[in-house]
Coordinates of C-alpha atoms and ligand atoms in Angstrom, one line a residue:
X1 CA 53.8 -12.9 -0.4
X2 CA 53.0 -16.4 -1.2
X3 CA 54.7 -16.1 -4.3
X4 CA 56.7 -13.9 -5.7
X5 CA 55.8 -13.3 -9.8
X6 CA 58.7 -14.5 -10.9
X7 CA 58.7 -18.2 -9.8
X8 CA 54.7 -17.9 -10.8
X9 CA 55.5 -17.8 -14.7
X10 CA 58.4 -20.2 -14.0
X11 CA 55.6 -22.4 -12.9
X12 CA 52.7 -21.8 -14.6
X13 CA 55.0 -21.2 -17.6
X14 CA 56.8 -25.3 -17.6
X15 CA 53.2 -26.8 -16.7
X16 CA 52.0 -25.5 -19.8
X17 CA 54.9 -26.4 -21.7
X18 CA 55.0 -30.4 -20.0
X19 CA 50.1 -30.3 -19.1
X20 CA 50.7 -31.1 -15.7
X21 CA 50.6 -29.1 -12.6
X22 CA 53.2 -28.1 -10.9
X23 CA 54.0 -27.4 -6.9
X24 CA 56.0 -26.9 -4.6
X25 CA 56.7 -26.6 -1.2
X26 CA 58.2 -23.2 0.4
X27 CA 59.1 -23.0 4.0
X28 CA 58.9 -20.0 6.7
X29 CA 62.1 -18.9 5.0
X30 CA 60.7 -18.5 1.5
X31 CA 62.7 -22.0 0.0
X32 CA 61.7 -24.1 -2.0
X33 CA 62.1 -27.1 -0.5
X34 CA 60.0 -29.9 -2.8
X35 CA 59.4 -29.7 -6.0
X36 CA 56.3 -31.2 -7.0
X37 CA 54.8 -32.6 -10.8
X38 CA 51.7 -33.8 -10.9
X39 CA 48.9 -35.0 -13.3
X40 CA 47.1 -33.1 -15.4
X41 CA 44.9 -32.8 -12.6
X42 CA 45.7 -34.7 -10.0
X43 CA 49.0 -33.4 -7.1
X44 CA 50.8 -36.3 -5.4
X45 CA 52.7 -34.7 -2.2
X46 CA 55.1 -36.0 -1.0
X47 CA 55.5 -37.5 2.8
X48 CA 56.5 -35.0 4.9
X49 CA 58.4 -35.3 8.0
X50 CA 56.7 -34.3 11.3
X51 CA 58.9 -31.3 11.8
X52 CA 56.3 -29.0 14.1
X53 CA 57.1 -29.2 17.6
X54 CA 53.4 -28.3 19.0
X55 CA 50.3 -29.8 18.4
X56 CA 48.9 -27.0 17.9
X57 CA 51.2 -26.0 15.0
X58 CA 51.5 -25.6 11.2
X59 CA 53.3 -28.2 8.6
X60 CA 55.8 -24.7 8.6
X61 CA 55.6 -25.3 4.8
X62 CA 53.0 -24.2 2.2
X63 CA 52.1 -25.1 -1.2
X64 CA 51.7 -23.7 -4.6
X65 CA 50.3 -25.4 -7.4
X66 CA 49.3 -25.2 -11.2
X67 CA 46.1 -25.3 -12.5
X68 CA 45.6 -26.5 -15.9
X69 CA 41.9 -25.1 -15.7
X70 CA 40.1 -21.9 -14.2
X71 CA 39.0 -23.6 -11.0
X72 CA 39.5 -22.6 -8.2
X73 CA 41.2 -25.2 -5.1
X74 CA 39.1 -28.6 -5.4
X75 CA 38.3 -30.5 -2.4
X76 CA 40.9 -32.6 -2.9
X77 CA 43.9 -29.3 -2.5
X78 CA 41.1 -28.9 0.3
X79 CA 42.1 -32.2 2.2
X80 CA 45.5 -31.9 1.7
X81 CA 45.6 -28.7 3.4
X82 CA 43.7 -30.0 6.6
X83 CA 45.7 -33.3 6.8
X84 CA 49.0 -32.2 6.0
X85 CA 48.3 -29.1 8.0
X86 CA 50.0 -26.7 5.2
X87 CA 50.4 -23.4 6.3
X88 CA 48.0 -22.1 3.7
X89 CA 47.3 -23.7 -0.4
X90 CA 47.4 -21.6 -3.4
X91 CA 47.0 -23.0 -6.4
X92 CA 47.3 -20.3 -9.7
X93 CA 45.8 -20.8 -13.3
X94 CA 47.1 -19.7 -16.1
X95 CA 46.4 -17.3 -19.0
X96 CA 46.9 -19.7 -23.1
X97 CA 50.2 -18.2 -23.3
X98 CA 51.4 -19.7 -19.2
X99 CA 51.3 -16.0 -17.5
X100 CA 49.8 -16.7 -14.2
X101 CA 45.9 -15.4 -14.1
X102 CA 44.6 -15.9 -10.4
X103 CA 45.1 -17.5 -7.0
X104 CA 43.1 -19.5 -4.8
X105 CA 43.4 -19.5 -1.4
X106 CA 43.0 -21.1 1.3
X107 CA 44.1 -22.1 4.8
X108 CA 43.2 -24.1 7.6
X109 CA 40.3 -22.7 10.1
X110 CA 41.9 -21.9 13.4
X111 CA 39.4 -21.9 16.2
X112 CA 35.5 -22.6 14.5
X113 CA 34.5 -25.6 15.9
X114 CA 31.8 -25.8 13.7
X115 CA 33.0 -24.4 10.1
X116 CA 34.6 -26.4 7.5
X117 CA 38.1 -27.6 9.4
X118 CA 39.5 -24.7 6.0
X119 CA 39.0 -20.8 4.9
X120 CA 39.0 -20.2 1.8
X121 CA 39.9 -16.6 0.5
X122 CA 38.8 -15.0 -2.6
X123 CA 40.8 -15.2 -5.4
X124 CA 43.4 -12.8 -6.3
X125 CA 44.7 -11.6 -9.4
X126 CA 48.6 -10.5 -10.3
X127 CA 49.1 -7.2 -9.2
X128 CA 47.2 -8.2 -6.2
X129 CA 49.4 -10.3 -3.8
X130 CA 51.4 -8.8 -0.4
X131 CA 53.6 -8.9 1.2
X132 CA 53.1 -10.5 4.4
X133 CA 52.5 -14.0 4.1
X134 CA 54.4 -15.1 6.5
X135 CA 52.4 -12.3 9.2
X136 CA 49.4 -14.3 8.4
X137 CA 50.8 -17.8 8.9
X138 CA 52.1 -16.8 12.5
X139 CA 48.6 -15.3 13.5
X140 CA 47.0 -18.2 12.0
X141 CA 48.8 -20.5 14.5
X142 CA 48.8 -17.9 17.5
X143 CA 45.0 -17.9 16.5
X144 CA 44.7 -21.7 17.1
X145 CA 46.9 -21.4 20.1
X146 CA 44.7 -18.7 21.7
X147 CA 41.4 -21.1 21.3
X148 CA 43.1 -23.9 23.0
X149 CA 43.8 -22.9 25.4
X150 CA 40.9 -20.5 26.3
X151 CA 39.8 -24.7 26.5
X152 CA 38.7 -25.2 30.0
X153 CA 41.0 -26.9 32.2
X154 CA 39.8 -30.6 31.8
X155 CA 39.2 -30.3 28.0
X156 CA 42.5 -28.9 26.6
X157 CA 44.0 -32.0 27.7
X158 CA 44.0 -35.1 26.1
X159 CA 41.2 -34.6 23.4
X160 CA 40.4 -37.3 21.7
X161 CA 37.8 -39.2 20.1
X162 CA 37.1 -42.7 20.6
X163 CA 36.5 -45.3 17.2
X164 CA 34.5 -48.2 17.1
X165 CA 34.1 -50.2 14.7
X166 CA 31.7 -53.3 15.2
X167 CA 29.5 -56.1 12.9
X168 CA 26.7 -55.4 11.7
X169 CA 23.9 -58.1 13.9
X170 CA 25.9 -58.3 17.1
X171 CA 23.3 -58.1 19.3
X172 CA 25.4 -59.6 22.7
X173 CA 27.3 -56.2 23.3
X174 CA 25.5 -53.4 21.7
X175 CA 27.9 -50.9 20.7
X176 CA 26.6 -47.6 22.8
X177 CA 27.5 -49.7 25.5
X178 CA 31.0 -50.5 24.6
X179 CA 31.5 -46.8 23.2
X180 CA 30.2 -45.8 27.5
X181 CA 32.5 -48.2 28.8
X182 CA 35.5 -47.2 27.1
X183 CA 34.7 -43.3 27.7
X184 CA 34.7 -44.2 31.2
X185 CA 37.8 -45.7 31.2
X186 CA 38.8 -42.8 29.1
X187 CA 38.3 -40.6 31.5
X188 CA 40.0 -43.0 34.5
X189 CA 42.8 -42.4 32.4
X190 CA 42.7 -38.9 32.4
X191 CA 41.7 -37.7 28.5
X192 CA 39.0 -36.8 27.2
X193 CA 36.1 -37.2 25.0
X194 CA 35.4 -34.8 22.6
X195 CA 33.3 -37.2 20.5
X196 CA 32.9 -41.0 19.1
X197 CA 32.4 -42.1 15.3
X198 CA 30.9 -45.8 15.4
X199 CA 30.5 -48.0 12.6
X200 CA 28.8 -51.2 11.3
X201 CA 31.1 -52.9 9.5
X202 CA 30.8 -56.5 8.9
X203 CA 35.2 -56.8 7.4
X204 CA 37.5 -54.6 9.0
X205 CA 39.6 -53.4 6.5
X206 CA 42.6 -54.9 7.4
X207 CA 45.0 -52.7 6.6
X208 CA 43.4 -49.5 8.7
X209 CA 40.5 -50.8 10.3
X210 CA 37.7 -48.0 8.5
X211 CA 37.3 -48.0 5.2
X212 CA 39.2 -44.7 4.1
X213 CA 36.0 -42.3 3.4
X214 CA 35.4 -42.5 7.4
X215 CA 38.7 -41.8 8.5
X216 CA 38.8 -39.5 5.7
X217 CA 35.8 -38.1 8.4
X218 CA 37.0 -38.5 11.0
X219 CA 40.7 -36.9 10.9
X220 CA 39.5 -34.3 9.4
X221 CA 37.3 -33.4 12.4
X222 CA 39.7 -34.5 14.4
X223 CA 41.6 -31.9 13.6
X224 CA 39.0 -28.9 14.3
X225 CA 38.3 -30.1 17.6
X226 CA 42.0 -30.1 18.0
X227 CA 42.1 -33.6 19.3
X228 CA 45.6 -35.4 19.5
X229 CA 44.6 -38.7 20.1
X230 CA 42.4 -41.7 18.5
X231 CA 41.1 -44.4 20.9
X232 CA 40.0 -47.8 18.8
X233 CA 37.5 -49.5 21.0
X234 CA 39.1 -52.9 19.9
X235 CA 42.9 -54.0 19.1
X236 CA 44.4 -53.1 16.2
X237 CA 47.7 -54.8 15.2
X238 CA 50.6 -52.7 15.0
X239 CA 50.7 -51.7 11.7
X240 CA 47.6 -50.3 11.5
X241 CA 47.9 -48.6 14.3
X242 CA 51.4 -47.4 12.4
X243 CA 48.9 -47.2 9.8
X244 CA 45.8 -45.1 11.6
X245 CA 48.2 -43.0 13.1
X246 CA 51.0 -42.2 9.6
X247 CA 48.1 -41.1 8.0
X248 CA 46.2 -39.2 10.6
X249 CA 49.1 -38.0 12.8
X250 CA 47.4 -38.4 15.9
X251 CA 48.4 -40.2 18.5
X252 CA 47.0 -44.3 17.8
X253 CA 45.4 -46.2 21.5
X254 CA 43.4 -49.3 21.7
X255 CA 41.2 -50.8 24.4
X256 CA 44.5 -53.1 25.8
X257 CA 47.4 -49.4 26.0
X258 CA 44.1 -47.6 27.4
X259 CA 43.6 -50.5 29.9
X260 CA 47.6 -51.5 30.4
X261 CA 47.8 -47.5 31.0
X262 CA 45.2 -47.5 33.8
X263 CA 46.8 -50.1 36.0
X264 CA 49.7 -48.7 35.4
X265 CA 48.1 -45.3 37.0
X266 CA 46.4 -47.5 39.2
X267 CA 49.4 -49.5 40.5
X268 CA 50.3 -48.7 44.9
X269 CA 52.1 -52.1 45.5
X270 CA 55.4 -53.3 44.7
X271 CA 54.2 -56.3 43.6
X272 CA 51.7 -54.7 41.4
X273 CA 54.1 -52.8 39.8
X274 CA 55.9 -54.7 38.5
X275 CA 52.8 -57.1 37.4
X276 CA 52.1 -54.1 35.7
X277 CA 54.9 -53.5 33.8
X278 CA 55.4 -57.3 33.4
X279 CA 52.2 -56.3 31.2
X280 CA 53.3 -54.1 29.4
X281 CA 56.5 -55.7 28.2
X282 CA 54.3 -58.3 27.4
X283 CA 52.2 -56.3 25.1
X284 CA 55.3 -54.4 23.8
X285 CA 56.5 -57.7 22.3
X286 CA 53.8 -58.5 20.6
X287 CA 54.3 -55.7 18.9
X288 CA 57.8 -56.3 18.4
X289 CA 57.8 -59.8 17.0
X290 CA 54.5 -58.6 14.9
X291 CA 56.5 -55.7 12.7
X292 CA 59.6 -57.8 13.1
X293 CA 58.2 -60.3 11.0
X294 CA 57.2 -57.7 9.2
X295 CA 60.3 -56.5 8.4
X296 CA 61.7 -59.7 7.7
X297 CA 58.7 -59.8 4.8
X298 CA 60.4 -57.1 3.2
X299 CA 64.3 -57.6 4.2
X300 CA 65.0 -61.4 3.6
X301 CA 67.5 -62.7 1.9
X302 CA 67.2 -65.1 -1.3
X303 CA 66.6 -69.1 -0.1
X304 CA 65.9 -67.7 3.4
X305 CA 68.1 -66.0 4.4
X306 CA 67.7 -63.4 7.0
X307 CA 69.4 -60.3 7.3
X308 CA 71.2 -61.2 10.6
X309 CA 70.2 -59.2 14.9
X310 CA 67.6 -56.9 13.5
X311 CA 67.6 -53.8 15.8
X312 CA 63.9 -55.2 16.0
X313 CA 66.1 -58.3 17.3
X314 CA 67.7 -56.5 20.3
X315 CA 64.9 -55.1 20.9
X316 CA 63.5 -58.0 21.9
X317 CA 65.8 -59.3 23.3
X318 CA 66.2 -57.3 26.1
X319 CA 62.4 -57.1 26.5
X320 CA 63.0 -61.1 26.9
X321 CA 65.3 -60.2 29.8
X322 CA 63.2 -57.9 31.6
X323 CA 60.9 -59.7 31.7
X324 CA 62.2 -62.4 33.0
X325 CA 64.1 -60.4 36.2
X326 CA 60.7 -59.6 36.2
X327 CA 59.5 -63.0 36.7
X328 CA 61.5 -63.7 38.9
X329 CA 60.9 -60.6 41.8
X330 CA 57.2 -61.5 41.5
X331 CA 58.1 -64.4 42.3
X332 CA 59.9 -64.1 45.5
X333 CA 57.7 -61.1 46.0
X334 CA 54.3 -64.2 45.6
X335 CA 56.5 -66.3 47.9
X336 CA 56.9 -64.1 51.2
X337 CA 52.9 -63.2 50.2
X338 CA 52.5 -66.4 50.7
X339 CA 54.1 -66.1 53.8
X340 CA 52.1 -63.9 55.4
X341 CA 49.1 -65.4 54.2
X342 CA 50.3 -68.2 56.1
X343 CA 50.5 -65.7 59.1
X344 CA 46.6 -64.1 58.8
X345 CA 45.0 -67.4 58.9
X346 CA 46.4 -69.1 61.5
X347 CA 45.1 -65.9 63.5
X348 CA 41.8 -67.7 61.8
X349 CA 40.2 -63.8 61.1
X350 CA 37.6 -63.9 58.8
X351 CA 38.3 -63.3 55.5
X352 CA 35.3 -60.8 53.1
X353 CA 36.5 -59.6 49.7
X354 CA 34.3 -57.3 47.8
X355 CA 34.3 -58.5 44.5
X356 CA 32.5 -57.2 41.5
X357 CA 33.0 -55.1 37.7
X358 CA 34.3 -52.4 37.6
X359 CA 33.3 -49.3 39.0
X360 CA 29.8 -51.1 40.6
X361 CA 31.1 -49.4 43.7
X362 CA 33.0 -51.5 45.7
X363 CA 35.0 -49.0 47.7
X364 CA 32.4 -46.7 47.8
X365 CA 30.6 -50.1 50.0
X366 CA 33.8 -50.5 51.9
X367 CA 34.4 -47.0 53.2
X368 CA 30.7 -47.3 53.8
X369 CA 30.6 -50.2 55.4
X370 CA 33.7 -49.3 57.4
X371 CA 32.9 -45.4 58.7
X372 CA 29.1 -46.3 59.5
X373 CA 30.2 -48.3 62.3
X374 CA 31.4 -48.1 65.4
X375 CA 32.5 -51.0 65.2
X376 CA 34.9 -50.9 62.5
X377 CA 38.3 -50.3 62.9
X378 CA 41.6 -48.5 60.1
X379 CA 43.7 -51.5 59.6
X380 CA 46.8 -51.3 57.1
X381 CA 47.7 -54.8 56.0
X382 CA 50.9 -54.2 55.2
X383 CA 50.9 -56.9 52.8
X384 CA 47.4 -56.4 51.7
X385 CA 46.0 -54.5 50.0
X386 CA 45.8 -50.9 51.4
X387 CA 42.1 -51.6 51.0
X388 CA 41.8 -54.2 53.5
X389 CA 39.9 -52.7 56.3
X390 CA 38.6 -54.9 59.7
X391 CA 35.1 -54.7 61.2
X392 CA 34.2 -56.1 64.4
X393 CA 31.5 -56.7 65.4
X394 CA 29.6 -57.3 68.9
X395 CA 30.6 -60.6 70.9
X396 CA 34.3 -60.0 69.5
X397 CA 33.6 -61.6 66.0
X398 CA 36.0 -60.4 63.7
X399 CA 36.5 -59.7 60.1
X400 CA 39.0 -58.5 57.6
X401 CA 37.2 -57.3 54.3
X402 CA 38.6 -56.5 51.4
X403 CA 38.4 -54.7 48.6
X404 CA 39.7 -55.8 44.8
X405 CA 40.5 -54.2 41.3
X406 CA 37.2 -54.5 39.1
X407 CA 36.6 -56.6 36.4
X408 CA 36.2 -55.6 33.1
X409 CA 34.8 -57.2 29.8
X410 CA 37.2 -59.1 27.0
X411 CA 40.7 -57.7 29.3
X412 CA 43.5 -57.7 27.6
X413 CA 44.9 -61.1 28.3
X414 CA 48.8 -59.2 28.8
X415 CA 46.6 -57.7 32.0
X416 CA 45.0 -60.9 32.9
X417 CA 47.7 -62.9 35.1
X418 CA 48.7 -58.9 36.7
X419 CA 45.2 -59.3 36.7
X420 CA 44.9 -62.4 38.4
X421 CA 47.8 -61.9 41.0
X422 CA 46.4 -58.9 42.4
X423 CA 43.3 -61.2 42.8
X424 CA 44.9 -64.0 43.5
X425 CA 44.4 -63.3 48.3
X426 CA 40.6 -63.9 46.9
X427 CA 41.1 -67.6 47.5
X428 CA 41.6 -67.4 50.7
X429 CA 38.2 -65.7 51.6
X430 CA 35.8 -66.9 53.6
X431 CA 32.7 -65.5 51.9
X432 CA 33.1 -63.4 48.6
X433 CA 30.0 -60.3 48.3
X434 CA 29.9 -60.2 44.4
X435 CA 28.5 -55.5 44.2
X436 CA 26.4 -55.3 41.3
X437 CA 26.0 -51.1 39.5
X438 CA 22.4 -52.1 38.7
X439 CA 21.7 -49.1 37.4
X440 CA 24.3 -49.5 34.3
X441 CA 22.3 -50.6 31.2
X442 CA 24.8 -53.7 31.6
X443 CA 24.0 -54.9 34.6
X444 CA 23.3 -58.1 33.1
X445 CA 25.9 -58.5 31.5
X446 CA 28.0 -57.7 33.7
X447 CA 27.2 -60.5 36.5
X448 CA 27.5 -62.0 33.9
X449 CA 31.3 -61.0 32.8
X450 CA 32.1 -61.8 36.6
X451 CA 30.9 -65.2 37.1
X452 CA 32.8 -66.1 33.8
X453 CA 36.1 -64.6 36.0
X454 CA 35.1 -66.0 39.6
X455 CA 34.9 -69.6 37.5
X456 CA 38.0 -68.8 35.6
X457 CA 40.6 -68.2 39.4
X458 CA 38.4 -71.0 40.5
X459 CA 36.5 -69.0 42.8
X460 CA 32.8 -70.8 41.9
X461 CA 33.2 -72.3 45.0
X462 CA 33.2 -69.8 47.8
X463 CA 29.7 -68.8 49.5
X464 CA 28.8 -65.4 47.8
X465 CA 26.3 -62.9 48.7
X466 CA 25.0 -61.6 46.1
X467 CA 24.7 -57.0 46.8
X468 CA 22.5 -54.8 44.4
X469 CA 24.0 -50.9 44.8
X470 CA 23.2 -47.9 43.7
X471 CA 19.2 -48.4 43.8
X472 CA 19.0 -45.4 44.8
X473 CA 19.6 -44.1 41.3
X474 CA 17.0 -46.2 39.9
X475 CA 13.7 -45.0 38.9
X476 CA 11.0 -46.2 40.4
X477 CA 8.7 -48.8 38.4
X478 CA 12.6 -50.1 37.6
X479 CA 13.7 -50.3 40.5
X480 CA 10.8 -52.8 41.8
X481 CA 10.1 -54.6 38.8
X482 CA 13.8 -56.1 40.1
X483 CA 12.5 -56.6 43.6
X484 CA 10.2 -58.3 42.3
X485 CA 12.0 -60.7 39.8
X486 CA 14.9 -60.9 42.0
X487 CA 15.8 -64.4 45.3
X488 CA 16.0 -63.2 48.9
X489 CA 19.2 -63.5 49.0
X490 CA 19.6 -60.3 46.9
X491 CA 20.8 -57.7 49.3
X492 CA 19.4 -54.4 48.1
X493 CA 21.9 -51.1 49.0
X494 CA 23.3 -47.8 48.6
X495 CA 26.5 -47.2 48.8
X496 CA 26.3 -44.1 49.4
X497 CA 23.3 -42.9 50.7
X498 CA 23.9 -45.8 52.9
X499 CA 20.4 -47.6 52.5
X500 CA 21.0 -50.8 53.0
X501 CA 24.2 -51.4 55.2
X502 CA 22.2 -52.8 58.0
X503 CA 21.4 -55.5 57.1
X504 CA 24.4 -55.8 54.5
X505 CA 26.9 -55.9 57.3
X506 CA 24.2 -58.6 59.5
X507 CA 24.6 -60.8 56.4
X508 CA 27.8 -60.8 56.6
X509 CA 28.4 -62.2 59.5
X510 CA 25.5 -64.7 59.7
X511 CA 26.8 -65.7 56.5
X512 CA 30.8 -65.9 58.1
X513 CA 30.4 -67.4 61.2
X514 CA 27.8 -69.8 61.2
X515 CA 30.1 -71.3 58.5
X516 CA 33.4 -71.0 60.6
X517 CA 31.3 -72.9 63.6
X518 CA 29.8 -75.0 61.1
X519 CA 33.4 -76.3 59.7
X520 CA 35.1 -76.2 63.7
X521 CA 33.2 -78.7 64.5
X522 CA 34.2 -80.3 61.5
X523 CA 37.6 -80.5 61.9
X524 CA 40.2 -80.9 64.9
X525 CA 42.3 -77.4 64.0
X526 CA 45.3 -78.3 65.7
X527 CA 46.1 -80.7 62.9
X528 CA 45.6 -77.9 60.9
X529 CA 48.0 -75.8 62.8
X530 CA 50.5 -78.7 62.8
X531 CA 50.9 -78.7 59.1
X532 CA 50.6 -75.0 58.6
X533 CA 53.6 -74.3 60.9
X534 CA 55.9 -76.7 59.7
X535 CA 55.2 -75.3 55.8
X536 CA 56.6 -72.2 57.5
X537 CA 59.4 -73.0 58.1
X538 CA 60.5 -74.3 55.5
X539 CA 60.0 -71.6 53.5
X540 CA 61.9 -69.3 56.0
X541 CA 64.7 -71.2 54.9
Ligands
GTP601 N1 24.3 -43.3 42.9 C1 25.1 -43.7 44.0 N2 26.5 -44.7 43.3 C2 27.1 -45.2 43.5 C3 27.0 -46.0 44.2 N3 28.4 -46.7 44.8 C4 29.0 -45.4 44.4 N4 28.6 -45.3 43.9 C5 30.0 -44.2 42.3 O1 29.9 -45.2 41.9 C6 31.1 -44.3 41.7 C7 32.4 -45.3 41.5 O2 32.3 -46.5 42.8 P1 33.9 -46.4 43.3 O3 33.6 -46.7 44.5 O4 35.0 -45.9 42.5 O5 33.8 -48.2 42.8 P2 34.7 -49.8 42.7 O6 33.5 -50.2 42.1 O7 35.3 -49.1 43.0 O8 35.7 -48.7 41.2 P3 37.0 -50.1 40.8 O9 38.1 -49.7 42.2 O10 37.0 -49.0 39.4 O11 36.8 -51.3 40.1 C8 31.5 -43.4 42.3 O12 31.4 -42.5 41.6 C9 30.8 -44.1 43.3 O13 30.8 -42.2 43.9 C10 25.5 -45.5 44.5 O14 24.6 -46.0 45.5 N5 25.0 -44.6 44.4
MG602 MG1 37.4 -49.3 44.0

């Protein structure tokens, strides 16, 4: 039974006596876990511990509360039901003697994506209360689970909503494109994006970023669509993330965390893994400091005397220790890499680096170039990125061509070192091939972002070839327009269809070898060699 007639009567009688709503939370064993006294028209449910074990499950308690007037469940009641994932919610009304009159109940809607997030049941009078409430709740839960099971493979895991808040007249990056990029990041990270929400707002709400109303709307939809993750297209402070996550009872991630996660997944070399861990720890350290500041504001004693070493401080110290250990290790790895680099340099095989915005098609292009020519050879250099290949041209000319990590707008500062370390070897390149995905409407901004990063890395002096990739994905007119305005140095390719690769390879050979010859005639090779040998020996000692 939802509530026994006796308890129900106590509830309504007391309620009438004090002219306030009274609510009780009842667990699955029938025990009352909380008694709540509200005002005459509403009731505040206390913070409920998370006792659910899986996303599809309900909270394990139902709320029965009195309504002083003959009113069914109102919007606030239904919102509480959904937000708190209550097992069930019931409002009991009373007659003028305080005896229970009607019961209005609702439960969450376990499967219908399009309807309301709740199912409102028809009114019952005291004699109609039946046994079997527990079975009914278990049935709702199993329907929720079944609904989830029926979702197709990839849609089942990590279901997410994207949330973007943008200033009202930001002309630099249209929100739709920014969200589109976030979607791509999610795809890479194995997150299934169910829907996205964009809010235009000049002033962010300091505590929850979004206004309460918008957040509530999003959370209610999240419950309905069985979403368990909110991904924000901006950087959240730790306390914002915590507030949103507490309110929504959903996991909350921001763009930085998403990128960190992708880096962590994709790092394969020892160096890469350490770099990512370092970035993660630095990120964590920043978060701990902010939380710590908030805590000491709450706990700080008179005259600024603090509470001694808090748990957070201990955590922070451990993080710092690990950071410095990682930095040490990375330093020694870097030394070893430098030696290997010098040795390679001595071999005098010119190096060509492929750079470009993430997803521009760099890896595809590298594969296409090295597989499509009989001149290529798969060769892995242990100390290089595993995607370096050797290309052999006629006349015994060869080059090493290497793929790099993709560039991205607004790289989180914690990551930029890790990112730069992977790009460090680009400094040795004799030529850079800048690959652009021209089928992306944002490609010009992406080119700019790449330019900025190259400058940042002091690489803008290295000769460069500009390659417009994915021309196959462009409609005829757009392609013609590009062709008209582009300079002669730009090369148009489709890495997938193999279009333009010959031209590109020829251009690479031409550029590298004309430079190499120019260099040969202007420097005395033996001088350089001697110097190298000396340095190499020094590092060995
Ligand atoms: N239509 C079309 N798609 C392409 C072309 N080249 C690459 N792609 C696709 O673009 C996507 C990204 O290609 P990648 O080669 O992984 O791109 P990338 O630049 O190495 O990306 P990151 O390593 O993530 O920075 C893949 O789905 C490719 O199939 C092309 O010429 N035409
Ligand atoms: Mg790639």
